[in-house]
Short mmCIF file of C-alpha atoms in Angstrom, two decimals:
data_model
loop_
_atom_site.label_atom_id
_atom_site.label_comp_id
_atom_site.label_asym_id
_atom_site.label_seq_id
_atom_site.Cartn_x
_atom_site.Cartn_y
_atom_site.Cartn_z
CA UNK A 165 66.48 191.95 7.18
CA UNK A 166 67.32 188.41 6.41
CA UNK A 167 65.49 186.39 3.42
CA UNK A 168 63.16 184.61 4.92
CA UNK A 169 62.07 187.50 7.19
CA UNK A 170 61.37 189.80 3.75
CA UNK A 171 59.58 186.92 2.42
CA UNK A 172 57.46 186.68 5.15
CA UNK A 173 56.95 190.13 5.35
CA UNK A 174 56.18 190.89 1.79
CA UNK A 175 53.90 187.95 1.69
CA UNK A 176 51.79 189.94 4.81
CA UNK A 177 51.50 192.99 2.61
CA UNK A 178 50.02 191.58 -0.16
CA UNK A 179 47.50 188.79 1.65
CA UNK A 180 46.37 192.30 3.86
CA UNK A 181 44.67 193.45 1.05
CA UNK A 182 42.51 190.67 0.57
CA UNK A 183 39.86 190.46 2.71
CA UNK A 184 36.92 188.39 3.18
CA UNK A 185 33.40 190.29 2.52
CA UNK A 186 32.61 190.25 5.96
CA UNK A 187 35.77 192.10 6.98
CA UNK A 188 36.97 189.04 8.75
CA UNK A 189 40.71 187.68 7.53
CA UNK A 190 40.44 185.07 5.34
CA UNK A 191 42.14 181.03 6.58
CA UNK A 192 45.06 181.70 4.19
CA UNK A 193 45.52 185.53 5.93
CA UNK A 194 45.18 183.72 9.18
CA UNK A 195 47.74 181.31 8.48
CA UNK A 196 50.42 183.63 7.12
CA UNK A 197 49.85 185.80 10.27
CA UNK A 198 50.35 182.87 12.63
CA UNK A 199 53.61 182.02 10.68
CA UNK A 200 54.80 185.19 10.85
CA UNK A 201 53.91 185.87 14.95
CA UNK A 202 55.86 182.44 15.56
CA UNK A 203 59.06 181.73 16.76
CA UNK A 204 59.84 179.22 13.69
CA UNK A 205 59.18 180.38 10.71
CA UNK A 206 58.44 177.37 8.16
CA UNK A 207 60.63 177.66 5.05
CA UNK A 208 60.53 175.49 1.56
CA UNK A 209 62.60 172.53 2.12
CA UNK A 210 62.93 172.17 -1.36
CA UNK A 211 64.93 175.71 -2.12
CA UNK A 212 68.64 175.55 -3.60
CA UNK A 213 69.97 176.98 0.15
CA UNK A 214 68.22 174.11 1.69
CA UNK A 215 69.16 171.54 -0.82
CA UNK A 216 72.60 172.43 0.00
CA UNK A 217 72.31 172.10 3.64
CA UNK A 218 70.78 168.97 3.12
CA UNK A 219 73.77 167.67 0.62
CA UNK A 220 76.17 168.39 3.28
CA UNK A 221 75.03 166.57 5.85
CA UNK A 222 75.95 162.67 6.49
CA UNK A 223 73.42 160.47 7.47
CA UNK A 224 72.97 156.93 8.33
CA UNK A 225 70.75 156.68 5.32
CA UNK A 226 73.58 158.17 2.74
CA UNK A 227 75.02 161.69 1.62
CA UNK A 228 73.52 163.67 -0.83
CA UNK A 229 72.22 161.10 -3.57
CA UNK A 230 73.75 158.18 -2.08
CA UNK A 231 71.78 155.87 -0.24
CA UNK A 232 73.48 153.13 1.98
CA UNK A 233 72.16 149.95 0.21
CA UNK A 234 71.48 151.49 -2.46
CA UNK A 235 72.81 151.54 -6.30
CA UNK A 236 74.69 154.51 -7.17
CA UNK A 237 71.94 156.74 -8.84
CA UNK A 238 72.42 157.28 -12.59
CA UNK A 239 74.04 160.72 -13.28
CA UNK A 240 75.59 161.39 -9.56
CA UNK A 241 78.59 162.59 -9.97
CA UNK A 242 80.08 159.79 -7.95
CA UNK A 243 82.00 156.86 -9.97
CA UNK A 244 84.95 155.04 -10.21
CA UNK A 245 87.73 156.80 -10.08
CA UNK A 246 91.75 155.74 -9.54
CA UNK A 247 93.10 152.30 -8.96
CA UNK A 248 90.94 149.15 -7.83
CA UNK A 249 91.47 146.24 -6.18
CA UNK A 250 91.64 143.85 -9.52
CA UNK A 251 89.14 140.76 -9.59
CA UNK A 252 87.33 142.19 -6.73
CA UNK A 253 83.42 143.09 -6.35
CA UNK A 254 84.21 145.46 -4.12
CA UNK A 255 84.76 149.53 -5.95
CA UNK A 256 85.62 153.06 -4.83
CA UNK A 257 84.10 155.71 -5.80
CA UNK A 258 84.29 159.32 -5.12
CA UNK A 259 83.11 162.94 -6.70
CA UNK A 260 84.91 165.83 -7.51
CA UNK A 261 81.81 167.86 -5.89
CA UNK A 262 82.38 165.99 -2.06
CA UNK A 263 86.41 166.56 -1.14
CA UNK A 264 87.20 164.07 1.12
CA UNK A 265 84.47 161.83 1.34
CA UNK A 266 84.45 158.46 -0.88
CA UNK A 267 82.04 155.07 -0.88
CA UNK A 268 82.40 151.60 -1.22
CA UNK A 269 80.54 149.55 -3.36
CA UNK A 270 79.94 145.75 -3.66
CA UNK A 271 77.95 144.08 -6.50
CA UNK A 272 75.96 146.97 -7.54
CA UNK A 273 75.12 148.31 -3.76
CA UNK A 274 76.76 151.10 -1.78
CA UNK A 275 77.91 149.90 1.52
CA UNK A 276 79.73 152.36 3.04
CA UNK A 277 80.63 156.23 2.76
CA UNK A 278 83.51 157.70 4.72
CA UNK A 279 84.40 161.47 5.30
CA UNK A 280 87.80 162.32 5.88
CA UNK A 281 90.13 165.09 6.41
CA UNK A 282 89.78 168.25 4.21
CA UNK A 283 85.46 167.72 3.93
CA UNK A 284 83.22 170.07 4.82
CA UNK A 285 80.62 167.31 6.07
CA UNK A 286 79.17 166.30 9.23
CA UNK A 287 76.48 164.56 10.90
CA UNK A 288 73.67 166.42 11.47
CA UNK A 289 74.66 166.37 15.48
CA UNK A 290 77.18 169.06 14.25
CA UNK A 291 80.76 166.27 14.48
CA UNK A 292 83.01 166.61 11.51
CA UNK A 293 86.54 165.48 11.44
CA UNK A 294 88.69 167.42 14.15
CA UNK A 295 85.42 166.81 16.73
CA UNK A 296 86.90 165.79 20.12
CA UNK A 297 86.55 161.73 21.20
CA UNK A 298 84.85 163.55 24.21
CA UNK A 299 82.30 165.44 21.67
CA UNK A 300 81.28 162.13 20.00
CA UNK A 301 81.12 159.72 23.38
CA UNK A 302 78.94 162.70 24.98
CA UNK A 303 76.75 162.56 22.19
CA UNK A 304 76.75 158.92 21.26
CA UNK A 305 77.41 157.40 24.40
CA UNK A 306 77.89 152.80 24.46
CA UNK A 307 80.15 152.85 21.19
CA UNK A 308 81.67 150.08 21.13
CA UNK A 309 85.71 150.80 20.90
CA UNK A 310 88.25 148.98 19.27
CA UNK A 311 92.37 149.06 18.77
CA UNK A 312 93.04 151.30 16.11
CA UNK A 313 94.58 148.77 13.27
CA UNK A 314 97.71 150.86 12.57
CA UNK A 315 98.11 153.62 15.05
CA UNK A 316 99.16 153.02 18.68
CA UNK A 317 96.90 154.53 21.70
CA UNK A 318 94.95 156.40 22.33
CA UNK A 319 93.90 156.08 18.53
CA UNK A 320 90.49 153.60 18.47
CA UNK A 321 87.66 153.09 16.47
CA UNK A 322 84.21 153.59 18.06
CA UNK A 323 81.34 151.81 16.42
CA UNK A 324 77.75 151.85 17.21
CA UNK A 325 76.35 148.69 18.29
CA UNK A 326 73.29 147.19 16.50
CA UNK A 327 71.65 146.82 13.10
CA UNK A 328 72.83 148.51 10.20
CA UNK A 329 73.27 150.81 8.71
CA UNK A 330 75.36 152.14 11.49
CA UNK A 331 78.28 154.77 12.35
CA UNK A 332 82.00 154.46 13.03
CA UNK A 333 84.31 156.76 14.17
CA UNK A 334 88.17 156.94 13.53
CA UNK A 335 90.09 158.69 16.97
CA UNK A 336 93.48 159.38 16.57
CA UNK A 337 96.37 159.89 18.52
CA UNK A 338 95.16 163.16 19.29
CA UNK A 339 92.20 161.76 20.59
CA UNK A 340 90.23 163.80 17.75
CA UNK A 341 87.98 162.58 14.68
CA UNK A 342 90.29 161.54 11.80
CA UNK A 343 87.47 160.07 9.81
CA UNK A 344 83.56 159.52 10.14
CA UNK A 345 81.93 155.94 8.33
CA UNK A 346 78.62 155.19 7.82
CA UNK A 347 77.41 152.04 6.02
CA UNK A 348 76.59 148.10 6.16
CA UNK A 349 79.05 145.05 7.86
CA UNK A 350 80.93 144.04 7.02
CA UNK A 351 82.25 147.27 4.98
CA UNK A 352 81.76 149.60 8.01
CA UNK A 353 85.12 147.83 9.38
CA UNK A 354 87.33 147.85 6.41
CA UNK A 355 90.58 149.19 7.21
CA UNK A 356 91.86 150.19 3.72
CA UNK A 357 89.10 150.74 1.54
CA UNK A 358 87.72 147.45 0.02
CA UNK A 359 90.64 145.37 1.69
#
């Protein structure tokens, strides 16, 4: 019996007990019984297996505690880390926690996060790196595409069209996902990291 199963189960047991005077179940009985009988079963968002789901999912609005637009929160474990583009406003950063994915900042705002190879993340569509050009045009069809800036055909960029924050996709030769951005023009289109 899976987790939230027992929990709902166990939480039956002991809300059978209590009764209302007139025999009739009390709301809160009623409630847990309905929950239970469904098809969905509502769990805490706010439990550690959740939380983690959550964190590992990339979304137009950020990744974890990074929010596109956003300062850098104080105590993420993102920062600056390796070499930067000298007299620039424009700053990498990356966590040990999130292989493969790094942001860009400029001033004191994030503008853009990328996940590359070797990262567990993905959109919350379900495409990762390795997705199929097919996968993402099925599922975001009217991407724009583009010439790939250093690798020859069939390797493209698709980007969604519109207001920001928006999505980019990196196709390679292989036609597959090399690498997924999401963030703010004009960082969304930066080739090699701030440059």
């Amino acid at each position: 019996m899976n987790s939230r199963a027992l929990t709902v189960a166990v939480s039956i047991a002991l809300l059978s007990g209590c009764s209302s005077q007139d025999g009739e179940p009390r709301q809160d009985q009623k409630s847990v019984k309905q929950t239970a009988e469904s098809s969905e079963v509502s769990v805490a968002t706010d439990t550690p297996a959740n939380q983690e789901r959550s964190d590992d999912t990339l979304r137009l609005e950020g990744l974890a505690d990074l929010k596109i637009g956003e300062p850098v929160p104080v105590g993420s474990s993102f920062a600056q880390r390796g070499a930067q583009i000298p007299n620039s406003d424009c700053r990498t950063i990356s966590s040990p926690d999130y292989d493969g994915v790094y942001g860009l900042t400029e001033g004191k705002e994030l503008g853009r996060i990328t996940v590359g190879s070797d990262s567990r993340f993905k959109l919350q569509e379900g495409i990762a790196v390795g997705s199929s050009e097919a996968e993402v045009n099925k599922l975001f069809p009217g991407f724009v595409s583009s010439p790939h800036a250093y690798i020859e055909a069939p390797a493209k960029y698709l980007t969604q069209p519109g207001g920001d924050p928006r999505l980019r996709f990196e196709i390679d030769r292989n036609a597959k996902v090399s690498a997924i951005h999401v963030g703010l023009m004009p960082q969304l289109e930066y080739v090699e990291g701030c440059a």
